[in-house]
Structure formats: C-alpha cells, structure tokens
Amino acid sequence: MDLVREFFGDALTSYCLNVSMSELDTISPSQAQSSAVTEMRELARRLKENPNELLQRISMSTILQYHKPSQMSIPNAFRQRCGGAIFAKSSADPVESAFFALARDAYPACLMPVSSSKAAYSHSDASASVYQNPACQDAVVAILNDPSLSQLFPDGVPIGEPSVATEIGLGISSGAIWSNGSGGGLQLIGVITGILEYAVRRISAAPSPEEYFTLVADALKTARILSEKKPAPVFTLVGLKNVIMTGREPITFQGGQLRHPTPGDLADLMGQEGIASVLEVRSSLQLLSIRSADTDDETALADYEKCRPTFEKNSAATRREIDLARLSILFASDGTPAAPVDIATTTLNPIASGKSVGLSFYGSMPTVAAPIIISEEIGSQIQHWSRRVVDHPRNLDMGMRRLLSAVSARFDPMDAFVDAVICWENMFGTNQGEVGFRVAGSMAHLLEQRNPGARKELFAEIKYLYGVRSKLVHGAKEPSIQDSYTHRDRSIEIAISAFKALYGRSDLLSIDSASRGNALLIGS
C-alpha cells in the first residue's frame, strides 16, 4: 500500500478503493480492494524503475486509460469493483452528452499527485482516457454536426458513422489566429482533449465530480462562443514573484482574484520558477481567423499581419486590467511601497492547441521591489482599492504605468525617480508654460488643503524635486547614490498619496490634467 500511495497519491488511491483518505492508514482491505491494490502496486513498481520523471509521469498516466472490458477508465473500474458509485450526467445536447461521458472517465485525472518536475507540466493526464473511449467517437460526430463548433474546421464534413469517427477526428485540423496574438494548428481531437484538460487545470484543491462536470460544461460554452468568432469572457493568469500570501483562502476582489498558485495554474504558466502567487483577471478572447490546414505559409503570415492591430488592442486592454489589479495591491501594501512583479502571463483558451505564455525579463533577475506580505488586513484593503480603481480614468493610465514601473521594475533609482515625476505630470501637467510650478502647486493644494504652512513646505519640496528631474533629463550630473534613493522614495510616496487623494475627489478624477490643475489652483 505504501508504494501505491507514494506514486498515485492518497486522493487517487482512496478514490479507486472507495474509501476516504483518512481510512487509508487503518483500512482492512476487502478482496476487491486487495485486488486493486495489487494491480496498482505492480504498475508503481514498474514506474519506480524509470529514473526520468517526465517519462515516469507519462507512464503513470496509463492508470487513467480506458478499460474496454469494464467500459470505463481504470480508476473508475477499480472504484466500481470496490462498491463505489461513478458520477454520471446526461444532456439532451449531443456535444455536451458526449463530453459528459468523457468527463466521467477523465475525472480521476483531477486526483493525480502534483509533479515536482517543470518538464512534467507540459504533459497532461486527462487525455489518457479519451482515445480508446467510444464517447470520443460520439464527440467527433457531434462536433462536426454542431452548427457552432463545426465552424472551427472548414475542411471537415458532417459525419454519421461513429465507427470511423475517431480516425477522422485525428485527421481533421485547421489553422487559427486568436486575438491575444497566439495562433497555430487546431486539431479536432485536440479540441476534445483540450476542453477536458482545461477543466482539470481549473479544478479546486478539493475536487469533486460535480465540480469537474460544471467546469467541462462551462469550457464547452466558451468554445461555442469562440467558434462563432464572438468575444468570449476568459481569464488571464499572472504569475507574481514578490507577493506572499499568509492566508490559505484566495482574495477575491473587483476584477479578479489573488491566490496561492494551484497545480493547474503552474501547468498553465508552464511551471515557471519563482511564482509566489497568482493574479487572475477577467479578459476577452476572440477567434479572428480560421483557415484550411493546407493554407500555404505566405498566406498564413499575411493573415496574421492583418490581425496585428487587434493583437495590440487586445494586449493593451488585458494589460490595463492587470495593471489596475497591481495598482490596488500597491495602494494596499503596508510599509515600503511595492507593486507586484509579474514574471509569466497567459490567457486561458480551452480549445487552443498548446499553451502561449509570455515571460517577463524580471523573472530571472533579482527582485527589485520589496516583498508584499498579504495579511488579512491587507487583503481587505486590496478589496477596498479594487472598488475605487474601477473608476480610474484612461487619461491617467500613463501615470499608473509609470508609478508601477517606478516601484517594481526600475533597477536604477534615478530611472524610478523620473518615472514617478512623469506620474505627477500625468496627473497635473499641461503643455502651457511653468509646468513645474503648476504641478507643485496643484499637488500641494490637493495634499495639504487645510494647512497653509505645510502646503507651502510641500510646494517647495515638490518644485525642488521637479527641478532635479528637469536638470537630470537635460544632461546635468546625476545626484549621489544616497540622494538618488532619497529622491526616488520621496517622489514615489508623493505620487501614491496624490493618486489616492484623487480617488476621493470624483470632481477632479473625471477631468483632464490641465483642468485638474486649474480646479485646484484657481477653483475653475
């Protein structure tokens, strides 16, 4: 039993034996359970002989394969033999019905132990039960006859003979271009396994068959929207380097969620090292082009270039959602201001072949920003600020990006200092003379409304710092290292205070920078 639990984990072992995980230490196995343990132990023994973890993981997934004599996957056959019930669900929709049949046998993949190998994240277990499963033939037929999903395969034709459907499904493919800039081949069989695998990666830490079936159904709904070339709501995952959560539960806030990385998250982010937490934000995805699989490379490249403006627009929209979430975390951080450092990003697509992960330069570099410890109190503040930044005007996006850059991405303190002062200008600057005076006066009035003496001192300080920045960018000698760090820290502190103050002034937040300055300086 120890070898079985070591290789297949307590969750899958207890599922196969039809007992709770707490009973594994004290179980007196029945004849059926002893038989299942014997078969699992023999497979585990063979696996132990393979020193390569990736190949071992691929071999391990053989336990999930479809078992023709029992007409279900091997774990389900073990469970049924041990007296356990197998969750099943029906549907009047032919596509959904076929996927539910496949999901019944793919569910045990949700219980497989987590691999410690980065290479193993490229391997998925859920597809092991698919290829020999008769429901796969039903899914191929249903997809090719479905008014929406059939649009994914312009070379495909409706078919009615399930006996040849799997072979046809392996041969049908197309080429796709997505609004997030990814593209490539799309196989019909890959759509089937992709939806099942997507649901496995999205499962919670305490999986249940009911949850898995719901995730499969949701992924199928998204697939239909995408196949019709309509924008579909999806999620973008961001692996964060310097955000350390103290609690076990996710922090759900306006526009997203912050959580410990799940095995599914790490699989989607290709197991990138250094991910301390994961930010999930809502985004949009759309199928822009679908073409015949035999389209020549020149035509395919031309199609891709035509879509580039859409890629850029989609990327900017997604990046803005990420930055608003990072801004909320920055405003909530206690002590030294620090914005999350994102090192890997991916937009989830349930039907795309393969994964598309954007890697940041900062993932392999020493952490610039201080770690952010997310206590329960900070979590509440993130939720508070996420509700406030929903009203963030687009004319302050430059300031937001520069502020985030100053606290998380700039290695040189003077670069961070310049970014922070650009943030000031974005809030209160104008293209008409005496910019430094207007910026300093506006910020001093905003932050010290009731104390004339303090307002005068702050005005002088901001004007001085602005002057340092102006001289610096026009070729003056850089300040000393000590002064550089002092200027950086103070300029960031002022920028954060001003941003926060603006969120409390809806009359100022909604207007442009010049009008904002005028309203503070002369009341109009």
PDB file of N, CA, C and O in Angstrom, residues 340-397:
ATOM      1  N   PRO A 340       3.416  44.438  -7.329  1.00  0.00           N
ATOM      2  CA  PRO A 340       3.733  43.063  -7.714  1.00  0.00           C
ATOM      3  C   PRO A 340       4.567  43.008  -8.991  1.00  0.00           C
ATOM      4  O   PRO A 340       4.333  43.749  -9.931  1.00  0.00           O
ATOM      5  N   VAL A 341       5.536  42.108  -9.010  1.00  0.00           N
ATOM      6  CA  VAL A 341       6.374  41.887 -10.182  1.00  0.00           C
ATOM      7  C   VAL A 341       5.829  40.666 -10.918  1.00  0.00           C
ATOM      8  O   VAL A 341       5.845  39.558 -10.391  1.00  0.00           O
ATOM      9  N   ASP A 342       5.306  40.880 -12.128  1.00  0.00           N
ATOM     10  CA  ASP A 342       4.765  39.745 -12.879  1.00  0.00           C
ATOM     11  C   ASP A 342       5.856  39.137 -13.744  1.00  0.00           C
ATOM     12  O   ASP A 342       6.568  39.843 -14.455  1.00  0.00           O
ATOM     13  N   ILE A 343       5.961  37.806 -13.679  1.00  0.00           N
ATOM     14  CA  ILE A 343       7.045  37.134 -14.393  1.00  0.00           C
ATOM     15  C   ILE A 343       6.538  36.184 -15.476  1.00  0.00           C
ATOM     16  O   ILE A 343       7.308  35.752 -16.324  1.00  0.00           O
ATOM     17  N   ALA A 344       5.265  35.855 -15.470  1.00  0.00           N
ATOM     18  CA  ALA A 344       4.713  34.988 -16.511  1.00  0.00           C
ATOM     19  C   ALA A 344       3.219  35.273 -16.635  1.00  0.00           C
ATOM     20  O   ALA A 344       2.531  35.458 -15.636  1.00  0.00           O
ATOM     21  N   THR A 345       2.728  35.338 -17.876  1.00  0.00           N
ATOM     22  CA  THR A 345       1.334  35.676 -18.141  1.00  0.00           C
ATOM     23  C   THR A 345       0.775  34.772 -19.229  1.00  0.00           C
ATOM     24  O   THR A 345       1.448  34.508 -20.228  1.00  0.00           O
ATOM     25  N   THR A 346      -0.454  34.306 -19.031  1.00  0.00           N
ATOM     26  CA  THR A 346      -1.118  33.515 -20.070  1.00  0.00           C
ATOM     27  C   THR A 346      -2.612  33.765 -20.038  1.00  0.00           C
ATOM     28  O   THR A 346      -3.199  33.942 -18.970  1.00  0.00           O
ATOM     29  N   THR A 347      -3.214  33.827 -21.208  1.00  0.00           N
ATOM     30  CA  THR A 347      -4.671  33.925 -21.327  1.00  0.00           C
ATOM     31  C   THR A 347      -5.218  32.534 -21.607  1.00  0.00           C
ATOM     32  O   THR A 347      -4.766  31.856 -22.531  1.00  0.00           O
ATOM     33  N   LEU A 348      -6.175  32.111 -20.799  1.00  0.00           N
ATOM     34  CA  LEU A 348      -6.671  30.744 -20.877  1.00  0.00           C
ATOM     35  C   LEU A 348      -7.614  30.570 -22.063  1.00  0.00           C
ATOM     36  O   LEU A 348      -8.566  31.328 -22.226  1.00  0.00           O
ATOM     37  N   ASN A 349      -7.322  29.572 -22.864  1.00  0.00           N
ATOM     38  CA  ASN A 349      -8.124  29.248 -24.042  1.00  0.00           C
ATOM     39  C   ASN A 349      -8.416  27.753 -24.000  1.00  0.00           C
ATOM     40  O   ASN A 349      -7.504  26.943 -24.163  1.00  0.00           O
ATOM     41  N   PRO A 350      -9.671  27.362 -23.778  1.00  0.00           N
ATOM     42  CA  PRO A 350      -9.968  25.932 -23.590  1.00  0.00           C
ATOM     43  C   PRO A 350      -9.798  25.073 -24.833  1.00  0.00           C
ATOM     44  O   PRO A 350      -9.772  23.852 -24.728  1.00  0.00           O
ATOM     45  N   ILE A 351      -9.682  25.689 -26.008  1.00  0.00           N
ATOM     46  CA  ILE A 351      -9.626  24.852 -27.217  1.00  0.00           C
ATOM     47  C   ILE A 351      -8.359  25.050 -28.046  1.00  0.00           C
ATOM     48  O   ILE A 351      -8.193  24.392 -29.074  1.00  0.00           O
ATOM     49  N   ALA A 352      -7.460  25.919 -27.625  1.00  0.00           N
ATOM     50  CA  ALA A 352      -6.237  26.122 -28.402  1.00  0.00           C
ATOM     51  C   ALA A 352      -5.288  24.956 -28.195  1.00  0.00           C
ATOM     52  O   ALA A 352      -5.209  24.387 -27.106  1.00  0.00           O
ATOM     53  N   SER A 353      -4.581  24.583 -29.240  1.00  0.00           N
ATOM     54  CA  SER A 353      -3.577  23.536 -29.126  1.00  0.00           C
ATOM     55  C   SER A 353      -2.323  24.137 -28.496  1.00  0.00           C
ATOM     56  O   SER A 353      -1.797  25.133 -28.969  1.00  0.00           O
ATOM     57  N   GLY A 354      -1.862  23.542 -27.425  1.00  0.00           N
ATOM     58  CA  GLY A 354      -0.669  24.034 -26.750  1.00  0.00           C
ATOM     59  C   GLY A 354      -0.974  25.232 -25.862  1.00  0.00           C
ATOM     60  O   GLY A 354      -2.126  25.644 -25.705  1.00  0.00           O
ATOM     61  N   LYS A 355       0.062  25.802 -25.283  1.00  0.00           N
ATOM     62  CA  LYS A 355      -0.055  26.942 -24.377  1.00  0.00           C
ATOM     63  C   LYS A 355       0.781  28.100 -24.905  1.00  0.00           C
ATOM     64  O   LYS A 355       1.822  27.906 -25.519  1.00  0.00           O
ATOM     65  N   SER A 356       0.305  29.305 -24.644  1.00  0.00           N
ATOM     66  CA  SER A 356       1.032  30.510 -25.024  1.00  0.00           C
ATOM     67  C   SER A 356       1.296  31.311 -23.755  1.00  0.00           C
ATOM     68  O   SER A 356       0.369  31.839 -23.141  1.00  0.00           O
ATOM     69  N   VAL A 357       2.555  31.365 -23.336  1.00  0.00           N
ATOM     70  CA  VAL A 357       2.928  32.020 -22.082  1.00  0.00           C
ATOM     71  C   VAL A 357       3.917  33.138 -22.364  1.00  0.00           C
ATOM     72  O   VAL A 357       4.941  32.921 -23.024  1.00  0.00           O
ATOM     73  N   GLY A 358       3.594  34.331 -21.896  1.00  0.00           N
ATOM     74  CA  GLY A 358       4.506  35.452 -22.019  1.00  0.00           C
ATOM     75  C   GLY A 358       5.402  35.527 -20.798  1.00  0.00           C
ATOM     76  O   GLY A 358       4.915  35.542 -19.658  1.00  0.00           O
ATOM     77  N   LEU A 359       6.709  35.537 -20.998  1.00  0.00           N
ATOM     78  CA  LEU A 359       7.662  35.559 -19.897  1.00  0.00           C
ATOM     79  C   LEU A 359       8.274  36.941 -19.756  1.00  0.00           C
ATOM     80  O   LEU A 359       8.614  37.586 -20.745  1.00  0.00           O
ATOM     81  N   SER A 360       8.412  37.387 -18.524  1.00  0.00           N
ATOM     82  CA  SER A 360       8.966  38.709 -18.248  1.00  0.00           C
ATOM     83  C   SER A 360      10.469  38.632 -18.033  1.00  0.00           C
ATOM     84  O   SER A 360      10.994  37.655 -17.491  1.00  0.00           O
ATOM     85  N   PHE A 361      11.134  39.684 -18.437  1.00  0.00           N
ATOM     86  CA  PHE A 361      12.573  39.833 -18.215  1.00  0.00           C
ATOM     87  C   PHE A 361      12.903  39.743 -16.728  1.00  0.00           C
ATOM     88  O   PHE A 361      13.965  39.269 -16.327  1.00  0.00           O
ATOM     89  N   TYR A 362      11.957  40.187 -15.885  1.00  0.00           N
ATOM     90  CA  TYR A 362      12.225  40.279 -14.449  1.00  0.00           C
ATOM     91  C   TYR A 362      12.143  38.943 -13.728  1.00  0.00           C
ATOM     92  O   TYR A 362      12.528  38.833 -12.571  1.00  0.00           O
ATOM     93  N   GLY A 363      11.658  37.907 -14.413  1.00  0.00           N
ATOM     94  CA  GLY A 363      11.577  36.607 -13.766  1.00  0.00           C
ATOM     95  C   GLY A 363      12.932  36.042 -13.412  1.00  0.00           C
ATOM     96  O   GLY A 363      13.081  35.330 -12.408  1.00  0.00           O
ATOM     97  N   SER A 364      13.944  36.328 -14.210  1.00  0.00           N
ATOM     98  CA  SER A 364      15.275  35.785 -13.983  1.00  0.00           C
ATOM     99  C   SER A 364      16.210  36.768 -13.292  1.00  0.00           C
ATOM    100  O   SER A 364      17.386  36.479 -13.077  1.00  0.00           O
ATOM    101  N   MET A 365      15.683  37.935 -12.920  1.00  0.00           N
ATOM    102  CA  MET A 365      16.509  38.960 -12.293  1.00  0.00           C
ATOM    103  C   MET A 365      16.229  39.028 -10.796  1.00  0.00           C
ATOM    104  O   MET A 365      15.178  38.605 -10.325  1.00  0.00           O
ATOM    105  N   PRO A 366      17.171  39.579 -10.014  1.00  0.00           N
ATOM    106  CA  PRO A 366      16.906  39.786  -8.589  1.00  0.00           C
ATOM    107  C   PRO A 366      15.675  40.664  -8.398  1.00  0.00           C
ATOM    108  O   PRO A 366      15.420  41.563  -9.195  1.00  0.00           O
ATOM    109  N   THR A 367      14.935  40.404  -7.349  1.00  0.00           N
ATOM    110  CA  THR A 367      13.713  41.162  -7.105  1.00  0.00           C
ATOM    111  C   THR A 367      14.032  42.627  -6.821  1.00  0.00           C
ATOM    112  O   THR A 367      14.830  42.940  -5.940  1.00  0.00           O
ATOM    113  N   VAL A 368      13.423  43.516  -7.603  1.00  0.00           N
ATOM    114  CA  VAL A 368      13.631  44.948  -7.407  1.00  0.00           C
ATOM    115  C   VAL A 368      12.740  45.446  -6.271  1.00  0.00           C
ATOM    116  O   VAL A 368      13.182  46.161  -5.377  1.00  0.00           O
ATOM    117  N   ALA A 369      11.486  45.063  -6.318  1.00  0.00           N
ATOM    118  CA  ALA A 369      10.516  45.553  -5.348  1.00  0.00           C
ATOM    119  C   ALA A 369      10.581  44.740  -4.053  1.00  0.00           C
ATOM    120  O   ALA A 369      10.944  43.565  -4.057  1.00  0.00           O
ATOM    121  N   ALA A 370      10.231  45.391  -2.970  1.00  0.00           N
ATOM    122  CA  ALA A 370      10.170  44.689  -1.691  1.00  0.00           C
ATOM    123  C   ALA A 370       9.032  43.682  -1.721  1.00  0.00           C
ATOM    124  O   ALA A 370       8.013  43.898  -2.387  1.00  0.00           O
ATOM    125  N   PRO A 371       9.172  42.556  -1.015  1.00  0.00           N
ATOM    126  CA  PRO A 371       8.064  41.589  -0.959  1.00  0.00           C
ATOM    127  C   PRO A 371       6.837  42.212  -0.314  1.00  0.00           C
ATOM    128  O   PRO A 371       6.941  43.055   0.584  1.00  0.00           O
ATOM    129  N   ILE A 372       5.687  41.807  -0.795  1.00  0.00           N
ATOM    130  CA  ILE A 372       4.421  42.274  -0.230  1.00  0.00           C
ATOM    131  C   ILE A 372       3.802  41.116   0.539  1.00  0.00           C
ATOM    132  O   ILE A 372       3.485  40.076  -0.037  1.00  0.00           O
ATOM    133  N   ILE A 373       3.674  41.269   1.843  1.00  0.00           N
ATOM    134  CA  ILE A 373       3.082  40.227   2.681  1.00  0.00           C
ATOM    135  C   ILE A 373       1.582  40.500   2.761  1.00  0.00           C
ATOM    136  O   ILE A 373       1.156  41.520   3.299  1.00  0.00           O
ATOM    137  N   ILE A 374       0.787  39.588   2.214  1.00  0.00           N
ATOM    138  CA  ILE A 374      -0.669  39.797   2.156  1.00  0.00           C
ATOM    139  C   ILE A 374      -1.322  39.194   3.398  1.00  0.00           C
ATOM    140  O   ILE A 374      -1.637  38.007   3.461  1.00  0.00           O
ATOM    141  N   SER A 375      -1.486  40.036   4.406  1.00  0.00           N
ATOM    142  CA  SER A 375      -2.211  39.633   5.610  1.00  0.00           C
ATOM    143  C   SER A 375      -3.714  39.774   5.362  1.00  0.00           C
ATOM    144  O   SER A 375      -4.141  40.254   4.307  1.00  0.00           O
ATOM    145  N   GLU A 376      -4.508  39.389   6.332  1.00  0.00           N
ATOM    146  CA  GLU A 376      -5.964  39.531   6.196  1.00  0.00           C
ATOM    147  C   GLU A 376      -6.352  41.000   6.050  1.00  0.00           C
ATOM    148  O   GLU A 376      -7.228  41.347   5.254  1.00  0.00           O
ATOM    149  N   GLU A 377      -5.664  41.859   6.801  1.00  0.00           N
ATOM    150  CA  GLU A 377      -5.955  43.297   6.731  1.00  0.00           C
ATOM    151  C   GLU A 377      -5.599  43.855   5.353  1.00  0.00           C
ATOM    152  O   GLU A 377      -6.368  44.631   4.772  1.00  0.00           O
ATOM    153  N   ILE A 378      -4.430  43.460   4.840  1.00  0.00           N
ATOM    154  CA  ILE A 378      -4.030  43.936   3.506  1.00  0.00           C
ATOM    155  C   ILE A 378      -5.002  43.419   2.461  1.00  0.00           C
ATOM    156  O   ILE A 378      -5.341  44.123   1.501  1.00  0.00           O
ATOM    157  N   GLY A 379      -5.464  42.162   2.628  1.00  0.00           N
ATOM    158  CA  GLY A 379      -6.451  41.599   1.704  1.00  0.00           C
ATOM    159  C   GLY A 379      -7.714  42.437   1.657  1.00  0.00           C
ATOM    160  O   GLY A 379      -8.275  42.687   0.581  1.00  0.00           O
ATOM    161  N   SER A 380      -8.169  42.895   2.819  1.00  0.00           N
ATOM    162  CA  SER A 380      -9.356  43.759   2.865  1.00  0.00           C
ATOM    163  C   SER A 380      -9.094  45.088   2.173  1.00  0.00           C
ATOM    164  O   SER A 380      -9.973  45.636   1.484  1.00  0.00           O
ATOM    165  N   GLN A 381      -7.879  45.609   2.324  1.00  0.00           N
ATOM    166  CA  GLN A 381      -7.524  46.865   1.662  1.00  0.00           C
ATOM    167  C   GLN A 381      -7.452  46.696   0.140  1.00  0.00           C
ATOM    168  O   GLN A 381      -7.825  47.590  -0.610  1.00  0.00           O
ATOM    169  N   ILE A 382      -6.976  45.531  -0.317  1.00  0.00           N
ATOM    170  CA  ILE A 382      -6.968  45.262  -1.760  1.00  0.00           C
ATOM    171  C   ILE A 382      -8.392  45.289  -2.296  1.00  0.00           C
ATOM    172  O   ILE A 382      -8.666  45.878  -3.360  1.00  0.00           O
ATOM    173  N   GLN A 383      -9.307  44.664  -1.576  1.00  0.00           N
ATOM    174  CA  GLN A 383     -10.707  44.660  -1.998  1.00  0.00           C
ATOM    175  C   GLN A 383     -11.256  46.085  -2.026  1.00  0.00           C
ATOM    176  O   GLN A 383     -11.988  46.470  -2.959  1.00  0.00           O
ATOM    177  N   HIS A 384     -10.883  46.883  -1.018  1.00  0.00           N
ATOM    178  CA  HIS A 384     -11.332  48.283  -0.964  1.00  0.00           C
ATOM    179  C   HIS A 384     -10.822  49.072  -2.165  1.00  0.00           C
ATOM    180  O   HIS A 384     -11.599  49.735  -2.876  1.00  0.00           O
ATOM    181  N   TRP A 385      -9.518  48.979  -2.426  1.00  0.00           N
ATOM    182  CA  TRP A 385      -8.949  49.773  -3.510  1.00  0.00           C
ATOM    183  C   TRP A 385      -9.362  49.280  -4.890  1.00  0.00           C
ATOM    184  O   TRP A 385      -9.460  50.067  -5.837  1.00  0.00           O
ATOM    185  N   SER A 386      -9.637  47.993  -4.997  1.00  0.00           N
ATOM    186  CA  SER A 386     -10.094  47.482  -6.297  1.00  0.00           C
ATOM    187  C   SER A 386     -11.436  48.079  -6.683  1.00  0.00           C
ATOM    188  O   SER A 386     -11.717  48.281  -7.866  1.00  0.00           O
ATOM    189  N   ARG A 387     -12.258  48.363  -5.676  1.00  0.00           N
ATOM    190  CA  ARG A 387     -13.547  49.015  -5.958  1.00  0.00           C
ATOM    191  C   ARG A 387     -13.345  50.475  -6.352  1.00  0.00           C
ATOM    192  O   ARG A 387     -14.117  51.025  -7.142  1.00  0.00           O
ATOM    193  N   ARG A 388     -12.297  51.102  -5.813  1.00  0.00           N
ATOM    194  CA  ARG A 388     -12.047  52.511  -6.131  1.00  0.00           C
ATOM    195  C   ARG A 388     -11.424  52.664  -7.524  1.00  0.00           C
ATOM    196  O   ARG A 388     -11.785  53.586  -8.268  1.00  0.00           O
ATOM    197  N   VAL A 389     -10.485  51.795  -7.877  1.00  0.00           N
ATOM    198  CA  VAL A 389      -9.778  51.985  -9.146  1.00  0.00           C
ATOM    199  C   VAL A 389     -10.617  51.599 -10.359  1.00  0.00           C
ATOM    200  O   VAL A 389     -10.195  51.842 -11.500  1.00  0.00           O
ATOM    201  N   VAL A 390     -11.793  51.044 -10.135  1.00  0.00           N
ATOM    202  CA  VAL A 390     -12.697  50.778 -11.252  1.00  0.00           C
ATOM    203  C   VAL A 390     -12.992  52.068 -12.007  1.00  0.00           C
ATOM    204  O   VAL A 390     -13.199  52.069 -13.225  1.00  0.00           O
ATOM    205  N   ASP A 391     -12.998  53.185 -11.296  1.00  0.00           N
ATOM    206  CA  ASP A 391     -13.287  54.485 -11.913  1.00  0.00           C
ATOM    207  C   ASP A 391     -12.033  55.165 -12.463  1.00  0.00           C
ATOM    208  O   ASP A 391     -12.081  56.344 -12.826  1.00  0.00           O
ATOM    209  N   HIS A 392     -10.924  54.443 -12.516  1.00  0.00           N
ATOM    210  CA  HIS A 392      -9.675  55.036 -12.996  1.00  0.00           C
ATOM    211  C   HIS A 392      -9.849  55.554 -14.427  1.00  0.00           C
ATOM    212  O   HIS A 392     -10.156  54.793 -15.342  1.00  0.00           O
ATOM    213  N   PRO A 393      -9.666  56.863 -14.651  1.00  0.00           N
ATOM    214  CA  PRO A 393      -9.850  57.418 -15.998  1.00  0.00           C
ATOM    215  C   PRO A 393      -8.676  57.054 -16.905  1.00  0.00           C
ATOM    216  O   PRO A 393      -7.530  56.949 -16.462  1.00  0.00           O
ATOM    217  N   ARG A 394      -8.970  56.885 -18.165  1.00  0.00           N
ATOM    218  CA  ARG A 394      -7.917  56.484 -19.099  1.00  0.00           C
ATOM    219  C   ARG A 394      -6.846  57.559 -19.267  1.00  0.00           C
ATOM    220  O   ARG A 394      -5.713  57.249 -19.640  1.00  0.00           O
ATOM    221  N   ASN A 395      -7.191  58.814 -19.007  1.00  0.00           N
ATOM    222  CA  ASN A 395      -6.157  59.841 -19.162  1.00  0.00           C
ATOM    223  C   ASN A 395      -5.119  59.795 -18.040  1.00  0.00           C
ATOM    224  O   ASN A 395      -4.146  60.549 -18.063  1.00  0.00           O
ATOM    225  N   LEU A 396      -5.325  58.896 -17.056  1.00  0.00           N
ATOM    226  CA  LEU A 396      -4.330  58.702 -16.013  1.00  0.00           C
ATOM    227  C   LEU A 396      -3.620  57.347 -16.145  1.00  0.00           C
ATOM    228  O   LEU A 396      -2.890  56.937 -15.238  1.00  0.00           O
ATOM    229  N   ASP A 397      -3.838  56.664 -17.267  1.00  0.00           N
ATOM    230  CA  ASP A 397      -3.192  55.368 -17.457  1.00  0.00           C
ATOM    231  C   ASP A 397      -1.675  55.489 -17.533  1.00  0.00           C
ATOM    232  O   ASP A 397      -0.945  54.639 -17.029  1.00  0.00           O
TER     233      ASP A 397
END
